């Protein structure tokens, strides 16, 4: 096969994968390849996969299968991300169509792997090298108004249901100076908002600085209007970070703080290292610092051994916190994790019922949160076009999508009054129009 001219990177799962996908695309672009357009066959396809829930591997293999073309040919295929890390050599045994298997800590080596694959040599690289892949990636150039910046990877928490400590490795923090350099590049390239990413982003530390220190430093950049961070772990929610929510205006009033369950025995079995009371205390401190903060969470229903009464406690914590947004999942046994072999696995039908009840309750709170913003005047960052001509969509400080009629381009900050709330988005009107009415 000749060297590929065009590529497509498809990312699944979390924001870290979105970030890694962007960096892989930039890396391939720096090799002289070009991103394939919509509907165009790419010479190289990178499937940047997610392994967090069941059937992830099966889904990845069926996605690979669908890349076969009608004429019997196929693109060069790289399996990347967490399924690649977990499957390793096995991936090439299960699908002969895969030319490269590259883990999340090894994708800086993609150019060499692609050259080898074009010459007919398949390769597997799931090393977790000590030297940072980031040093081997090209500088950031152009950026949309809202950029992701990975500052921390991996997890040492070992929640008993979770594969992340195995697929992403131990917690590591990128050095302060490297992050600052990348933030400068993103800001110069057009970013107005930066979201700092990490599996345990609030465990980040470098050169005696913690995440609050990093946020305060980035807030001094004139071009940057907004700073966000995700995902945080309750035990790393330190006083300094909470104080930053009170003191740094550019730090947006939004906190994603997964709780998983509202029952202490379940939290203990999950090895979550926080209790219901300690979690609620943290939420109270955060709200004291920033009363309007939007709290979002992750939940798992049907963890092995979870009783009806324990599940009810999860509904209680939902009512206590009044989440503005949430992700909720049925427990999914992951091979190799301690929970997968625990007794009392909960039947699917019970999990289905619990999930439906939980999601209905979460929807009540998110709807109430959105309705409460109607009538407020706030600033939005336009990040894309709306469905109808003349419409744009922007993000509120609380991460809500706001639809507004305006000729202002993507990247503008607009002051709007929220005029209505739908199930998935809000409607806003530009301030001058509101004043004129
Ligand atoms: N089953 C169900 N949900 C899971 N999560 C992580 N592992 C599992 C699993 N085995 C959820 C958690 C986590 C989110 C990213 O995915 O809620 O916070
Ligand atoms: Fe997984 Fe728990 Fe680590 Fe989050 S904190 S990545 S849920 S092990």
PDB file of N, CA, C and O in Angstrom, residues 160-206:
ATOM      1  N   UNK A 160     -13.727  -0.148  42.610  1.00  0.00           N
ATOM      2  CA  UNK A 160     -13.720  -1.576  42.300  1.00  0.00           C
ATOM      3  C   UNK A 160     -14.420  -1.935  40.987  1.00  0.00           C
ATOM      4  O   UNK A 160     -14.294  -3.049  40.507  1.00  0.00           O
ATOM      5  N   UNK A 161     -15.187  -0.980  40.418  1.00  0.00           N
ATOM      6  CA  UNK A 161     -15.896  -1.260  39.161  1.00  0.00           C
ATOM      7  C   UNK A 161     -15.133  -0.786  37.929  1.00  0.00           C
ATOM      8  O   UNK A 161     -15.550  -1.030  36.811  1.00  0.00           O
ATOM      9  N   UNK A 162     -14.023  -0.048  38.115  1.00  0.00           N
ATOM     10  CA  UNK A 162     -13.516   0.808  37.035  1.00  0.00           C
ATOM     11  C   UNK A 162     -12.242   0.279  36.374  1.00  0.00           C
ATOM     12  O   UNK A 162     -11.317  -0.174  37.050  1.00  0.00           O
ATOM     13  N   UNK A 163     -12.191   0.381  35.040  1.00  0.00           N
ATOM     14  CA  UNK A 163     -11.010  -0.080  34.290  1.00  0.00           C
ATOM     15  C   UNK A 163      -9.932   0.982  34.136  1.00  0.00           C
ATOM     16  O   UNK A 163      -8.818   0.668  33.721  1.00  0.00           O
ATOM     17  N   UNK A 164     -10.283   2.237  34.466  1.00  0.00           N
ATOM     18  CA  UNK A 164      -9.358   3.334  34.145  1.00  0.00           C
ATOM     19  C   UNK A 164      -7.949   3.144  34.732  1.00  0.00           C
ATOM     20  O   UNK A 164      -6.951   3.368  34.034  1.00  0.00           O
ATOM     21  N   UNK A 165      -7.812   2.720  36.007  1.00  0.00           N
ATOM     22  CA  UNK A 165      -6.456   2.554  36.530  1.00  0.00           C
ATOM     23  C   UNK A 165      -5.631   1.541  35.716  1.00  0.00           C
ATOM     24  O   UNK A 165      -4.402   1.617  35.712  1.00  0.00           O
ATOM     25  N   UNK A 166      -6.323   0.631  35.019  1.00  0.00           N
ATOM     26  CA  UNK A 166      -5.608  -0.369  34.220  1.00  0.00           C
ATOM     27  C   UNK A 166      -5.323   0.129  32.800  1.00  0.00           C
ATOM     28  O   UNK A 166      -4.281  -0.166  32.225  1.00  0.00           O
ATOM     29  N   UNK A 167      -6.277   0.893  32.216  1.00  0.00           N
ATOM     30  CA  UNK A 167      -6.076   1.328  30.828  1.00  0.00           C
ATOM     31  C   UNK A 167      -5.300   2.632  30.733  1.00  0.00           C
ATOM     32  O   UNK A 167      -4.607   2.868  29.746  1.00  0.00           O
ATOM     33  N   UNK A 168      -5.424   3.492  31.736  1.00  0.00           N
ATOM     34  CA  UNK A 168      -4.751   4.797  31.652  1.00  0.00           C
ATOM     35  C   UNK A 168      -3.553   4.877  32.575  1.00  0.00           C
ATOM     36  O   UNK A 168      -2.845   5.892  32.592  1.00  0.00           O
ATOM     37  N   UNK A 169      -3.358   3.852  33.396  1.00  0.00           N
ATOM     38  CA  UNK A 169      -2.165   3.814  34.234  1.00  0.00           C
ATOM     39  C   UNK A 169      -2.264   4.672  35.488  1.00  0.00           C
ATOM     40  O   UNK A 169      -3.329   5.157  35.847  1.00  0.00           O
ATOM     41  N   UNK A 170      -1.117   4.841  36.144  1.00  0.00           N
ATOM     42  CA  UNK A 170      -1.048   5.578  37.406  1.00  0.00           C
ATOM     43  C   UNK A 170      -1.248   7.072  37.169  1.00  0.00           C
ATOM     44  O   UNK A 170      -1.050   7.561  36.065  1.00  0.00           O
ATOM     45  N   UNK A 171      -1.640   7.756  38.262  1.00  0.00           N
ATOM     46  CA  UNK A 171      -1.849   9.216  38.159  1.00  0.00           C
ATOM     47  C   UNK A 171      -0.542   9.916  37.836  1.00  0.00           C
ATOM     48  O   UNK A 171       0.450   9.754  38.547  1.00  0.00           O
ATOM     49  N   UNK A 172      -0.541  10.686  36.753  1.00  0.00           N
ATOM     50  CA  UNK A 172       0.615  11.548  36.486  1.00  0.00           C
ATOM     51  C   UNK A 172       0.122  12.949  36.137  1.00  0.00           C
ATOM     52  O   UNK A 172      -0.909  13.120  35.491  1.00  0.00           O
ATOM     53  N   UNK A 173       0.892  13.937  36.589  1.00  0.00           N
ATOM     54  CA  UNK A 173       0.572  15.336  36.303  1.00  0.00           C
ATOM     55  C   UNK A 173       1.557  15.843  35.265  1.00  0.00           C
ATOM     56  O   UNK A 173       2.765  15.603  35.382  1.00  0.00           O
ATOM     57  N   UNK A 174       1.066  16.550  34.277  1.00  0.00           N
ATOM     58  CA  UNK A 174       1.986  17.206  33.337  1.00  0.00           C
ATOM     59  C   UNK A 174       2.649  18.381  34.044  1.00  0.00           C
ATOM     60  O   UNK A 174       2.016  19.067  34.853  1.00  0.00           O
ATOM     61  N   UNK A 175       3.907  18.657  33.703  1.00  0.00           N
ATOM     62  CA  UNK A 175       4.599  19.779  34.357  1.00  0.00           C
ATOM     63  C   UNK A 175       3.908  21.113  34.078  1.00  0.00           C
ATOM     64  O   UNK A 175       3.383  21.343  32.987  1.00  0.00           O
ATOM     65  N   UNK A 176       3.952  21.986  35.081  1.00  0.00           N
ATOM     66  CA  UNK A 176       3.339  23.314  35.009  1.00  0.00           C
ATOM     67  C   UNK A 176       3.772  24.065  33.743  1.00  0.00           C
ATOM     68  O   UNK A 176       2.940  24.597  32.998  1.00  0.00           O
ATOM     69  N   UNK A 177       5.092  24.100  33.506  1.00  0.00           N
ATOM     70  CA  UNK A 177       5.603  24.909  32.381  1.00  0.00           C
ATOM     71  C   UNK A 177       5.043  24.407  31.045  1.00  0.00           C
ATOM     72  O   UNK A 177       4.736  25.193  30.148  1.00  0.00           O
ATOM     73  N   UNK A 178       4.894  23.079  30.900  1.00  0.00           N
ATOM     74  CA  UNK A 178       4.367  22.512  29.642  1.00  0.00           C
ATOM     75  C   UNK A 178       2.913  22.923  29.434  1.00  0.00           C
ATOM     76  O   UNK A 178       2.484  23.233  28.323  1.00  0.00           O
ATOM     77  N   UNK A 179       2.160  22.892  30.521  1.00  0.00           N
ATOM     78  CA  UNK A 179       0.738  23.249  30.430  1.00  0.00           C
ATOM     79  C   UNK A 179       0.595  24.723  30.071  1.00  0.00           C
ATOM     80  O   UNK A 179      -0.213  25.093  29.211  1.00  0.00           O
ATOM     81  N   UNK A 180       1.410  25.555  30.719  1.00  0.00           N
ATOM     82  CA  UNK A 180       1.339  26.989  30.447  1.00  0.00           C
ATOM     83  C   UNK A 180       1.678  27.252  28.983  1.00  0.00           C
ATOM     84  O   UNK A 180       1.009  28.032  28.302  1.00  0.00           O
ATOM     85  N   UNK A 181       2.703  26.551  28.476  1.00  0.00           N
ATOM     86  CA  UNK A 181       3.084  26.750  27.071  1.00  0.00           C
ATOM     87  C   UNK A 181       1.919  26.357  26.151  1.00  0.00           C
ATOM     88  O   UNK A 181       1.559  27.071  25.213  1.00  0.00           O
ATOM     89  N   UNK A 182       1.309  25.229  26.429  1.00  0.00           N
ATOM     90  CA  UNK A 182       0.190  24.790  25.572  1.00  0.00           C
ATOM     91  C   UNK A 182      -0.988  25.766  25.681  1.00  0.00           C
ATOM     92  O   UNK A 182      -1.639  26.083  24.685  1.00  0.00           O
ATOM     93  N   UNK A 183      -1.247  26.266  26.885  1.00  0.00           N
ATOM     94  CA  UNK A 183      -2.345  27.231  27.062  1.00  0.00           C
ATOM     95  C   UNK A 183      -2.058  28.505  26.272  1.00  0.00           C
ATOM     96  O   UNK A 183      -2.961  29.083  25.650  1.00  0.00           O
ATOM     97  N   UNK A 184      -0.797  28.942  26.260  1.00  0.00           N
ATOM     98  CA  UNK A 184      -0.428  30.141  25.486  1.00  0.00           C
ATOM     99  C   UNK A 184      -0.670  29.903  24.000  1.00  0.00           C
ATOM    100  O   UNK A 184      -1.195  30.769  23.293  1.00  0.00           O
ATOM    101  N   UNK A 185      -0.299  28.702  23.550  1.00  0.00           N
ATOM    102  CA  UNK A 185      -0.502  28.382  22.125  1.00  0.00           C
ATOM    103  C   UNK A 185      -1.995  28.373  21.791  1.00  0.00           C
ATOM    104  O   UNK A 185      -2.423  28.894  20.764  1.00  0.00           O
ATOM    105  N   UNK A 186      -2.787  27.763  22.659  1.00  0.00           N
ATOM    106  CA  UNK A 186      -4.233  27.695  22.405  1.00  0.00           C
ATOM    107  C   UNK A 186      -4.846  29.094  22.403  1.00  0.00           C
ATOM    108  O   UNK A 186      -5.665  29.425  21.543  1.00  0.00           O
ATOM    109  N   UNK A 187      -4.442  29.920  23.361  1.00  0.00           N
ATOM    110  CA  UNK A 187      -4.991  31.281  23.448  1.00  0.00           C
ATOM    111  C   UNK A 187      -4.600  32.071  22.198  1.00  0.00           C
ATOM    112  O   UNK A 187      -5.434  32.760  21.597  1.00  0.00           O
ATOM    113  N   UNK A 188      -3.333  31.927  21.776  1.00  0.00           N
ATOM    114  CA  UNK A 188      -2.887  32.642  20.567  1.00  0.00           C
ATOM    115  C   UNK A 188      -3.624  32.099  19.337  1.00  0.00           C
ATOM    116  O   UNK A 188      -3.839  32.818  18.362  1.00  0.00           O
ATOM    117  N   UNK A 189      -4.040  30.837  19.392  1.00  0.00           N
ATOM    118  CA  UNK A 189      -4.728  30.207  18.261  1.00  0.00           C
ATOM    119  C   UNK A 189      -6.225  30.438  18.249  1.00  0.00           C
ATOM    120  O   UNK A 189      -6.924  29.913  17.388  1.00  0.00           O
ATOM    121  N   UNK A 190      -6.732  31.192  19.216  1.00  0.00           N
ATOM    122  CA  UNK A 190      -8.149  31.559  19.174  1.00  0.00           C
ATOM    123  C   UNK A 190      -8.996  31.079  20.349  1.00  0.00           C
ATOM    124  O   UNK A 190     -10.188  31.397  20.413  1.00  0.00           O
ATOM    125  N   UNK A 191      -8.409  30.312  21.286  1.00  0.00           N
ATOM    126  CA  UNK A 191      -9.225  29.818  22.405  1.00  0.00           C
ATOM    127  C   UNK A 191      -9.606  30.962  23.347  1.00  0.00           C
ATOM    128  O   UNK A 191      -8.764  31.782  23.700  1.00  0.00           O
ATOM    129  N   UNK A 192     -10.863  31.031  23.736  1.00  0.00           N
ATOM    130  CA  UNK A 192     -11.338  31.987  24.737  1.00  0.00           C
ATOM    131  C   UNK A 192     -11.625  31.263  26.047  1.00  0.00           C
ATOM    132  O   UNK A 192     -11.741  31.868  27.107  1.00  0.00           O
ATOM    133  N   UNK A 193     -11.833  29.957  25.927  1.00  0.00           N
ATOM    134  CA  UNK A 193     -12.166  29.142  27.108  1.00  0.00           C
ATOM    135  C   UNK A 193     -11.267  27.918  27.076  1.00  0.00           C
ATOM    136  O   UNK A 193     -11.085  27.314  26.019  1.00  0.00           O
ATOM    137  N   UNK A 194     -10.721  27.560  28.218  1.00  0.00           N
ATOM    138  CA  UNK A 194      -9.937  26.324  28.308  1.00  0.00           C
ATOM    139  C   UNK A 194     -10.534  25.445  29.392  1.00  0.00           C
ATOM    140  O   UNK A 194     -10.821  25.906  30.496  1.00  0.00           O
ATOM    141  N   UNK A 195     -10.755  24.175  29.034  1.00  0.00           N
ATOM    142  CA  UNK A 195     -11.197  23.197  30.017  1.00  0.00           C
ATOM    143  C   UNK A 195     -10.016  22.285  30.326  1.00  0.00           C
ATOM    144  O   UNK A 195      -9.514  21.587  29.434  1.00  0.00           O
ATOM    145  N   UNK A 196      -9.553  22.327  31.564  1.00  0.00           N
ATOM    146  CA  UNK A 196      -8.438  21.483  31.992  1.00  0.00           C
ATOM    147  C   UNK A 196      -8.972  20.080  32.232  1.00  0.00           C
ATOM    148  O   UNK A 196      -9.957  19.898  32.951  1.00  0.00           O
ATOM    149  N   UNK A 197      -8.319  19.095  31.623  1.00  0.00           N
ATOM    150  CA  UNK A 197      -8.825  17.729  31.684  1.00  0.00           C
ATOM    151  C   UNK A 197      -7.913  16.811  32.480  1.00  0.00           C
ATOM    152  O   UNK A 197      -6.694  16.922  32.405  1.00  0.00           O
ATOM    153  N   UNK A 198      -8.533  15.885  33.184  1.00  0.00           N
ATOM    154  CA  UNK A 198      -7.794  14.813  33.834  1.00  0.00           C
ATOM    155  C   UNK A 198      -8.773  13.812  34.401  1.00  0.00           C
ATOM    156  O   UNK A 198      -9.896  14.189  34.744  1.00  0.00           O
ATOM    157  N   UNK A 199      -8.369  12.540  34.484  1.00  0.00           N
ATOM    158  CA  UNK A 199      -9.254  11.547  35.108  1.00  0.00           C
ATOM    159  C   UNK A 199      -9.513  11.936  36.558  1.00  0.00           C
ATOM    160  O   UNK A 199     -10.580  11.686  37.089  1.00  0.00           O
ATOM    161  N   UNK A 200      -8.518  12.521  37.182  1.00  0.00           N
ATOM    162  CA  UNK A 200      -8.638  13.072  38.543  1.00  0.00           C
ATOM    163  C   UNK A 200      -7.995  14.436  38.505  1.00  0.00           C
ATOM    164  O   UNK A 200      -6.942  14.655  39.088  1.00  0.00           O
ATOM    165  N   UNK A 201      -8.629  15.348  37.800  1.00  0.00           N
ATOM    166  CA  UNK A 201      -7.964  16.616  37.475  1.00  0.00           C
ATOM    167  C   UNK A 201      -7.587  17.388  38.730  1.00  0.00           C
ATOM    168  O   UNK A 201      -6.573  18.074  38.764  1.00  0.00           O
ATOM    169  N   UNK A 202      -8.389  17.242  39.783  1.00  0.00           N
ATOM    170  CA  UNK A 202      -8.086  18.025  40.993  1.00  0.00           C
ATOM    171  C   UNK A 202      -6.995  17.371  41.839  1.00  0.00           C
ATOM    172  O   UNK A 202      -6.629  17.907  42.883  1.00  0.00           O
ATOM    173  N   UNK A 203      -6.442  16.245  41.369  1.00  0.00           N
ATOM    174  CA  UNK A 203      -5.245  15.686  42.011  1.00  0.00           C
ATOM    175  C   UNK A 203      -3.983  16.228  41.354  1.00  0.00           C
ATOM    176  O   UNK A 203      -2.868  15.880  41.752  1.00  0.00           O
ATOM    177  N   UNK A 204      -4.142  17.107  40.357  1.00  0.00           N
ATOM    178  CA  UNK A 204      -2.969  17.633  39.642  1.00  0.00           C
ATOM    179  C   UNK A 204      -2.057  18.391  40.601  1.00  0.00           C
ATOM    180  O   UNK A 204      -2.522  19.167  41.448  1.00  0.00           O
ATOM    181  N   UNK A 205      -0.744  18.163  40.473  1.00  0.00           N
ATOM    182  CA  UNK A 205       0.213  18.990  41.211  1.00  0.00           C
ATOM    183  C   UNK A 205       1.538  18.967  40.475  1.00  0.00           C
ATOM    184  O   UNK A 205       1.900  17.966  39.837  1.00  0.00           O
ATOM    185  N   UNK A 206       2.234  20.088  40.512  1.00  0.00           N
ATOM    186  CA  UNK A 206       3.526  20.185  39.843  1.00  0.00           C
ATOM    187  C   UNK A 206       4.302  21.342  40.463  1.00  0.00           C
ATOM    188  O   UNK A 206       3.746  22.433  40.658  1.00  0.00           O
TER     189      UNK A 206
END
